[in-house]
């Protein structure tokens, strides 16, 4: 089994495209659903990798101590998740991939300002997942709690909004050919006649969890 599903260069390409398309649409660091759904779509179509966007709870140790980040919510001391507190990632037969990982720093800047989370890619083999939250001790240790019902709900909600599907197609057009050189800019028109010029953001992964 390969350590990674795709190369770091390909990972960064997907991350930058998605980031570049939605960075002016709202709060990017809360855009895990968009990163996951577009990422899974591109893996299926351009890499021939069967991939699905999965929602649920997620935790990652980012610094020994241990210091961890949690996507979910605290329910009377118990770690839970739901549509008001969740994360979404990409799951393949062997790997868990989170194309949002290079901006974990921004996502947790308010909740955990004492940690400067490094910009790394998240591609981990499922067999390397920790067995429980208590086992998260070394940077890179992780655990995911996939929720099929929540996943279906999030995907249906995403696809029900025409703007989201339009932006998905913009991402695919900007991605272009997997073998082709990545264009640093992209123009996107809207129904009101306004043309926006998109640029790839500088945030990329420089290492892996």
XYZ file of N, CA and C in Angstrom:
627
model
N 0.842 -1.192 0.000
C 0.000 0.000 0.000
C 0.880 1.245 0.000
N 0.616 2.164 -0.913
C 1.386 3.394 -0.989
C 1.099 4.282 0.212
N 2.109 5.043 0.632
C 1.928 5.938 1.763
C 0.905 7.013 1.452
N 0.936 7.524 0.207
C 0.022 8.581 -0.201
C -0.836 8.133 -1.380
N -2.013 8.729 -1.493
C -2.895 8.424 -2.618
C -2.420 9.130 -3.886
N -1.911 10.363 -3.735
C -1.398 11.149 -4.855
C -0.130 11.865 -4.402
N 0.610 12.427 -5.342
C 1.841 13.129 -5.002
C 1.537 14.448 -4.296
N 2.544 14.994 -3.617
C 2.355 16.283 -2.964
C 2.054 17.377 -3.986
N 2.693 17.313 -5.140
C 2.441 18.317 -6.177
C 0.982 18.282 -6.613
N 0.428 17.096 -6.806
C -0.975 16.976 -7.199
C -1.889 17.412 -6.056
N -1.525 17.066 -4.843
C -2.307 17.480 -3.672
C -2.373 19.009 -3.597
N -1.215 19.656 -3.727
C -1.187 21.114 -3.658
C -1.973 21.747 -4.803
N -1.953 21.113 -5.953
C -2.697 21.635 -7.091
C -4.194 21.661 -6.791
N -4.701 20.555 -6.254
C -6.123 20.500 -5.902
C -6.435 21.513 -4.806
N -5.588 21.564 -3.761
C -5.821 22.503 -2.666
C -5.870 23.939 -3.171
N -4.899 24.333 -3.978
C -4.834 25.726 -4.432
C -6.007 26.106 -5.318
N -6.444 25.180 -6.158
C -7.570 25.472 -7.042
C -8.840 25.696 -6.227
N -9.129 24.784 -5.323
C -10.334 24.928 -4.503
C -10.249 26.197 -3.654
N -9.110 26.400 -3.031
C -8.897 27.597 -2.213
C -9.061 28.853 -3.051
N -8.483 28.840 -4.244
C -8.552 30.017 -5.109
C -9.958 30.342 -5.575
N -10.783 29.322 -5.762
C -12.147 29.539 -6.239
C -13.051 30.076 -5.132
N -12.876 29.612 -3.894
C -13.826 29.996 -2.846
C -13.310 31.065 -1.889
N -12.069 31.511 -2.053
C -11.513 32.438 -1.057
C -12.260 33.772 -0.987
N -12.977 34.135 -2.035
C -13.756 35.370 -2.001
C -15.250 35.110 -1.822
N -15.604 33.847 -1.593
C -17.013 33.485 -1.453
C -17.466 33.436 0.002
N -16.560 33.575 0.932
C -16.921 33.487 2.347
C -15.710 33.126 3.170
N -15.939 32.435 4.268
C -14.864 32.046 5.169
C -14.259 30.727 4.714
N -13.109 30.788 4.072
C -12.508 29.601 3.481
C -12.204 28.541 4.521
N -11.754 28.999 5.701
C -11.355 28.023 6.716
C -12.535 27.220 7.258
N -13.739 27.575 6.853
C -14.920 26.789 7.216
C -15.469 26.039 6.002
N -14.697 25.980 4.947
C -15.166 25.390 3.701
C -14.829 23.932 3.513
N -14.804 23.153 4.596
C -14.393 21.750 4.470
C -15.292 20.966 3.526
N -16.592 21.287 3.489
C -17.509 20.568 2.599
C -17.111 20.784 1.149
N -16.778 22.016 0.800
C -16.384 22.311 -0.583
C -15.068 21.624 -0.927
N -14.087 21.703 -0.040
C -12.805 21.042 -0.287
C -13.001 19.540 -0.491
N -13.850 18.920 0.324
C -14.031 17.470 0.265
C -14.791 17.033 -0.983
N -15.880 17.725 -1.291
C -16.689 17.309 -2.433
C -15.953 17.555 -3.747
N -15.338 18.712 -3.880
C -14.574 18.981 -5.112
C -13.357 18.064 -5.189
N -12.676 17.874 -4.056
C -11.505 16.997 -4.042
C -11.847 15.579 -4.452
N -12.950 15.045 -3.920
C -13.343 13.680 -4.283
C -13.725 13.598 -5.757
N -14.372 14.632 -6.253
C -14.760 14.667 -7.668
C -13.521 14.632 -8.570
N -12.520 15.440 -8.234
C -11.307 15.487 -9.059
C -10.523 14.183 -8.972
N -10.481 13.566 -7.790
C -9.773 12.287 -7.660
C -10.437 11.221 -8.531
N -11.759 11.195 -8.520
C -12.481 10.219 -9.336
C -12.252 10.469 -10.819
N -12.424 11.703 -11.254
C -12.423 11.998 -12.688
C -11.034 12.091 -13.309
N -10.089 12.676 -12.590
C -8.785 12.935 -13.192
C -7.672 11.991 -12.736
N -7.883 11.292 -11.638
C -6.848 10.388 -11.145
C -7.273 8.924 -11.171
N -8.536 8.687 -11.491
C -9.028 7.314 -11.524
C -9.034 6.655 -10.162
N -9.183 7.465 -9.112
C -9.201 6.945 -7.740
C -10.622 7.044 -7.209
N -11.198 5.925 -6.840
C -12.537 5.939 -6.262
C -12.487 6.655 -4.920
N -13.199 7.762 -4.806
C -13.132 8.594 -3.608
C -14.512 9.136 -3.281
N -14.761 9.317 -1.985
C -16.050 9.803 -1.504
C -15.829 10.876 -0.445
N -16.674 11.891 -0.465
C -16.639 12.908 0.585
C -17.377 12.364 1.808
N -16.714 12.401 2.949
C -17.254 11.841 4.182
C -17.288 12.909 5.268
N -18.409 12.987 5.985
C -18.528 13.929 7.087
C -18.619 13.206 8.417
N -18.217 13.902 9.468
C -18.282 13.313 10.798
C -17.380 14.060 11.758
N -16.897 13.375 12.777
C -15.962 13.965 13.723
C -14.534 13.662 13.306
N -13.611 14.531 13.687
C -12.221 14.362 13.263
C -11.306 15.008 14.285
N -10.202 14.352 14.572
C -9.216 14.907 15.506
C -7.812 14.584 15.026
N -6.894 15.518 15.225
C -5.508 15.370 14.785
C -4.572 15.962 15.825
N -3.543 15.231 16.175
C -2.498 15.761 17.047
C -1.545 16.586 16.188
N -1.392 17.868 16.528
C -0.555 18.757 15.718
C 0.760 19.119 16.412
N 0.878 18.747 17.685
C 2.093 19.089 18.426
C 2.186 18.171 19.635
N 3.388 17.718 19.910
C 3.554 16.861 21.077
C 3.222 17.643 22.339
N 2.706 16.933 23.307
C 2.263 17.568 24.547
C 1.195 16.772 25.261
N 0.169 16.211 24.537
C -0.107 16.509 23.123
C -1.045 17.703 22.986
N -0.949 18.381 21.831
C -1.904 19.422 21.490
C -2.636 18.953 20.234
N -3.952 18.937 20.316
C -4.755 18.379 19.225
C -5.807 19.385 18.760
N -6.239 19.232 17.527
C -7.367 19.995 17.007
C -8.537 19.031 16.866
N -9.731 19.538 17.124
C -10.927 18.708 17.086
C -11.993 19.369 16.217
N -12.524 18.615 15.288
C -13.677 19.053 14.520
C -14.878 18.275 15.052
N -15.733 18.953 15.779
C -16.887 18.325 16.383
C -17.397 19.248 17.461
N -17.941 18.683 18.536
C -18.446 19.510 19.623
C -18.373 18.735 20.933
N -18.356 19.498 22.008
C -18.302 18.927 23.355
C -19.724 18.832 23.897
N -20.176 17.626 24.119
C -21.511 17.398 24.647
C -21.393 16.820 26.061
N -21.351 17.743 27.046
C -21.196 17.339 28.451
C -19.975 16.454 28.667
N -18.857 16.884 28.087
C -17.608 16.161 28.264
C -17.388 15.026 27.287
N -18.347 14.788 26.405
C -18.224 13.728 25.416
C -18.049 14.337 24.025
N -17.094 13.802 23.274
C -16.833 14.291 21.919
C -17.895 13.751 20.967
N -18.649 14.673 20.364
C -19.685 14.282 19.412
C -19.600 15.168 18.180
N -20.513 14.984 17.260
C -20.548 15.784 16.040
C -21.970 15.789 15.502
N -22.240 16.715 14.606
C -23.552 16.831 13.975
C -23.491 17.940 12.950
N -24.642 18.341 12.412
C -24.604 19.354 11.359
C -24.221 20.732 11.883
N -24.110 20.880 13.212
C -23.654 22.139 13.795
C -22.236 22.048 14.337
N -21.564 20.958 14.027
C -20.176 20.779 14.436
C -19.618 19.521 13.824
N -18.848 19.666 12.753
C -18.370 18.493 12.009
C -17.164 18.856 11.160
N -16.592 17.845 10.539
C -15.582 18.056 9.517
C -15.947 17.177 8.329
N -15.342 17.483 7.193
C -15.565 16.667 6.009
C -14.234 16.458 5.314
N -13.992 15.232 4.882
C -12.735 14.866 4.253
C -13.024 13.934 3.087
N -11.971 13.489 2.423
C -12.096 12.565 1.294
C -11.594 11.194 1.729
N -12.358 10.186 1.395
C -11.958 8.831 1.756
C -11.872 7.966 0.500
N -10.745 7.253 0.364
C -10.574 6.287 -0.711
C -10.577 4.897 -0.066
N -10.322 3.903 -0.851
C -10.321 2.541 -0.304
C -9.265 2.374 0.782
N -8.133 3.085 0.628
C -7.022 2.894 1.565
C -6.637 4.142 2.344
N -7.029 5.321 1.881
C -6.528 6.567 2.471
C -7.650 7.504 2.926
N -7.263 8.400 3.837
C -8.068 9.553 4.193
C -7.275 10.781 3.768
N -7.911 11.638 2.983
C -7.245 12.822 2.426
C -8.052 14.058 2.808
N -7.380 15.064 3.316
C -8.050 16.323 3.640
C -7.355 17.446 2.889
N -7.997 17.928 1.831
C -7.396 18.976 1.011
C -7.426 20.341 1.689
N -8.067 20.434 2.824
C -8.119 21.688 3.556
C -6.950 21.843 4.526
N -6.183 20.782 4.727
C -5.161 20.758 5.770
C -4.179 21.937 5.760
N -3.729 22.443 4.610
C -2.776 23.559 4.657
C -3.299 24.822 5.326
N -4.629 24.919 5.526
C -5.157 26.103 6.211
C -5.813 25.745 7.544
N -5.391 24.641 8.160
C -5.799 24.364 9.538
C -5.420 25.543 10.433
N -4.299 26.183 10.123
C -3.823 27.306 10.948
C -4.886 28.388 11.055
N -5.493 28.733 9.923
C -6.533 29.759 9.929
C -7.814 29.250 10.587
N -8.111 27.986 10.371
C -9.343 27.418 10.911
C -9.366 27.435 12.435
N -8.183 27.291 13.062
C -8.121 27.216 14.520
C -7.440 28.433 15.140
N -7.313 29.508 14.365
C -6.621 30.701 14.860
C -7.318 31.314 16.067
N -8.634 31.247 16.106
C -9.390 31.830 17.218
C -9.503 30.846 18.373
N -9.849 29.596 18.060
C -10.076 28.590 19.106
C -8.788 28.190 19.820
N -7.682 28.123 19.068
C -6.418 27.710 19.671
C -5.273 28.609 19.187
N -5.287 29.876 19.622
C -4.284 30.836 19.152
C -2.871 30.540 19.616
N -2.717 29.647 20.585
C -1.392 29.337 21.113
C -0.636 28.341 20.232
N -1.303 27.794 19.232
C -0.661 26.814 18.359
C -0.547 27.390 16.944
N 0.663 27.420 16.402
C 0.843 27.814 15.002
C 0.971 26.527 14.192
N -0.123 26.105 13.631
C -0.176 24.815 12.949
C 0.596 24.893 11.635
N 1.547 24.004 11.418
C 2.329 24.045 10.170
C 1.478 23.726 8.961
N 1.910 24.235 7.824
C 1.175 23.991 6.581
C 1.659 22.662 5.990
N 0.902 21.626 6.268
C 1.239 20.297 5.781
C 0.043 19.693 5.067
N 0.314 18.696 4.247
C -0.792 17.992 3.602
C -1.242 16.859 4.516
N -2.514 16.530 4.396
C -3.027 15.392 5.146
C -3.442 14.301 4.161
N -2.618 13.272 4.091
C -2.915 12.047 3.360
C -2.417 10.917 4.255
N -3.331 10.196 4.856
C -2.945 9.145 5.785
C -3.618 7.832 5.405
N -2.881 6.758 5.608
C -3.471 5.441 5.391
C -4.455 5.144 6.507
N -5.559 4.554 6.153
C -6.566 4.245 7.164
C -6.028 3.278 8.218
N -5.121 2.406 7.827
C -4.588 1.434 8.787
C -3.719 2.105 9.849
N -3.327 3.367 9.615
C -2.502 4.091 10.586
C -3.328 4.931 11.555
N -4.644 4.838 11.461
C -5.522 5.620 12.327
C -5.429 5.144 13.777
N -5.455 6.091 14.712
C -5.438 5.751 16.133
C -6.756 5.078 16.516
N -6.692 4.266 17.560
C -7.869 3.506 17.980
C -8.833 4.340 18.823
N -8.330 5.397 19.462
C -9.190 6.227 20.306
C -8.574 7.613 20.452
N -9.360 8.542 20.949
C -8.867 9.896 21.182
C -7.722 9.907 22.179
N -7.758 9.000 23.129
C -6.716 8.941 24.162
C -5.349 8.562 23.601
N -5.327 7.994 22.413
C -4.058 7.559 21.816
C -3.395 8.634 20.961
N -4.014 9.790 20.845
C -3.413 10.878 20.073
C -2.299 11.505 20.906
N -1.053 11.234 20.559
C 0.059 11.714 21.385
C 1.212 12.301 20.580
N 1.380 11.856 19.349
C 2.481 12.308 18.505
C 1.911 13.075 17.313
N 2.580 14.159 16.916
C 2.107 14.947 15.785
C 1.862 14.049 14.571
N 0.671 14.120 14.041
C 0.280 13.282 12.909
C -0.687 12.183 13.299
N -0.762 11.859 14.593
C -1.758 10.888 15.048
C -3.154 11.453 14.761
N -4.059 10.613 14.319
C -5.391 11.102 13.957
C -6.438 10.034 14.202
N -7.685 10.488 14.249
C -8.818 9.574 14.306
C -10.000 10.258 13.636
N -10.734 9.503 12.849
C -11.903 10.021 12.145
C -13.126 9.208 12.558
N -14.261 9.887 12.627
C -15.516 9.244 12.989
C -16.517 9.474 11.854
N -16.455 8.657 10.809
C -17.351 8.852 9.666
C -18.804 8.616 10.032
N -19.667 9.490 9.529
C -21.101 9.411 9.799
C -21.829 9.366 8.456
N -22.250 8.187 8.005
C -22.888 8.058 6.678
C -24.122 8.943 6.505
N -24.964 9.026 7.522
C -26.180 9.834 7.398
C -25.847 11.318 7.272
N -24.906 11.784 8.092
C -24.499 13.186 8.015
C -23.838 13.458 6.663
N -23.026 12.515 6.187
C -22.353 12.684 4.902
C -23.369 12.881 3.782
N -24.379 12.045 3.758
C -25.411 12.146 2.722
C -26.144 13.476 2.817
N -26.441 13.887 4.027
C -27.132 15.162 4.244
C -26.299 16.331 3.732
N -25.003 16.330 4.046
C -24.131 17.426 3.636
C -23.955 17.477 2.124
N -23.806 16.306 1.502
C -23.641 16.256 0.050
C -24.913 16.721 -0.655
N -26.071 16.250 -0.175
C -27.349 16.657 -0.776
C -27.553 18.160 -0.652
N -27.206 18.708 0.513
C -27.358 20.144 0.728
C -26.445 20.927 -0.213
N -25.218 20.436 -0.370
C -24.251 21.103 -1.256
C -24.758 21.111 -2.691
N -25.188 19.947 -3.181
C -25.591 19.814 -4.576
C -26.922 20.501 -4.881
N -27.701 20.812 -3.839
C -28.991 21.463 -4.049
C -28.839 22.952 -4.348
N -27.648 23.485 -4.145
C -27.409 24.905 -4.375
C -26.692 25.103 -5.702
N -27.366 25.689 -6.682
C -26.764 25.858 -8.013
C -25.406 26.564 -7.990
N -25.230 27.506 -7.067
C -23.942 28.213 -6.993
C -22.802 27.246 -6.710
N -23.050 26.276 -5.832
C -22.013 25.307 -5.497
C -21.630 24.450 -6.695
N -22.617 23.982 -7.438
C -22.306 23.145 -8.607
C -21.605 23.971 -9.677
N -21.975 25.248 -9.791
C -21.280 26.125 -10.743
C -19.811 26.264 -10.362
N -19.544 26.470 -9.066
C -18.165 26.629 -8.612
C -17.381 25.329 -8.752
N -18.052 24.202 -8.597
C -17.392 22.907 -8.808
C -16.893 22.809 -10.250
N -17.736 23.227 -11.189
C -17.335 23.170 -12.598
C -16.213 24.165 -12.900
N -16.201 25.296 -12.190
C -15.093 26.244 -12.343
C -13.793 25.594 -11.885
N -13.857 24.879 -10.758
C -12.667 24.178 -10.255
C -12.163 23.164 -11.276
N -13.083 22.414 -11.856
C -12.669 21.410 -12.833
C -12.046 22.068 -14.061
N -12.640 23.166 -14.526
C -12.100 23.859 -15.695
C -10.712 24.412 -15.413
N -10.511 24.941 -14.209
C -9.212 25.500 -13.833
C -8.180 24.389 -13.684
N -8.611 23.248 -13.162
C -7.698 22.110 -13.037
C -7.178 21.704 -14.415
N -8.066 21.705 -15.406
C -7.663 21.370 -16.770
C -7.246 19.925 -16.903
N -6.164 19.697 -17.630
C -5.622 18.359 -17.815
C -4.617 18.069 -16.711
N -4.695 16.862 -16.176
C -3.774 16.485 -15.112
C -2.324 16.604 -15.557
N -2.067 16.339 -16.810
C -0.696 16.400 -17.339
C -0.311 17.795 -17.802
N -1.283 18.692 -17.870
C -0.995 20.036 -18.348
C -0.442 20.936 -17.260
N 0.185 22.011 -17.670
C 0.736 22.968 -16.721
C -0.394 23.750 -16.071
N -0.298 23.933 -14.758
C -1.352 24.638 -14.043
C -1.328 26.130 -14.360
N -2.498 26.670 -14.755
C -2.602 28.095 -15.016
C -2.692 28.843 -13.684
N -1.926 29.918 -13.520
C -1.935 30.647 -12.241
C -3.180 31.508 -12.040
N -3.911 31.795 -13.119
C -5.110 32.630 -13.010
C -6.257 31.998 -13.787
N -7.466 32.473 -13.461
C -8.667 31.967 -14.120
C -9.725 33.063 -14.051
N -10.464 33.253 -15.128
C -11.551 34.233 -15.130
C -12.873 33.499 -14.961
N -13.741 34.070 -14.141
C -15.031 33.446 -13.872
C -16.129 34.483 -14.024
N -17.081 34.212 -14.926
C -18.191 35.123 -15.140
C -19.389 34.729 -14.306
N -20.263 35.684 -14.023
C -21.489 35.416 -13.274
C -22.690 35.892 -14.064
N -23.887 35.521 -13.616
C -25.112 35.870 -14.328
C -25.364 37.364 -14.389
N -24.784 38.110 -13.462
C -24.981 39.563 -13.466
C -23.975 40.283 -14.352
N -23.176 39.506 -15.077
C -22.238 40.093 -16.024
C -20.890 40.460 -15.449
N -20.717 40.268 -14.178
C -19.436 40.588 -13.534
C -18.439 39.459 -13.784
N -17.233 39.818 -14.180
C -16.169 38.844 -14.408
C -15.156 38.972 -13.279
N -14.903 37.870 -12.604
C -13.917 37.849 -11.527
C -12.658 37.158 -12.005
N -11.526 37.683 -11.593
C -10.242 37.102 -11.964
C -9.669 36.381 -10.743
N -9.581 35.073 -10.847
C -9.113 34.248 -9.745
C -7.605 34.026 -9.849
N -6.961 33.959 -8.712
C -5.523 33.660 -8.683
C -5.272 32.564 -7.656
N -4.259 31.745 -7.915
C -3.916 30.682 -6.982
C -3.335 31.305 -5.705
N -3.838 30.953 -4.535
C -3.271 31.478 -3.284
C -1.905 30.878 -3.021
N -1.085 31.545 -2.224
C 0.270 31.042 -1.964
C 0.337 29.910 -0.953
N -0.749 29.652 -0.247
C -0.716 28.606 0.786
C -0.647 27.221 0.166
N 0.437 26.528 0.447
C 0.615 25.164 -0.021
C 1.198 24.327 1.113
N 1.092 23.025 0.965
C 1.687 22.122 1.942
C 3.186 22.012 1.695
N 3.942 22.031 2.769
C 5.404 21.883 2.694
C 5.841 20.774 3.635
N 5.277 19.622 3.409
C 5.529 18.481 4.267
C 4.218 17.743 4.478
N 4.252 16.683 5.235
C 3.033 15.886 5.447
C 2.898 15.509 6.912
N 1.666 15.328 7.350
C 1.410 14.870 8.711
C 1.760 13.406 8.836
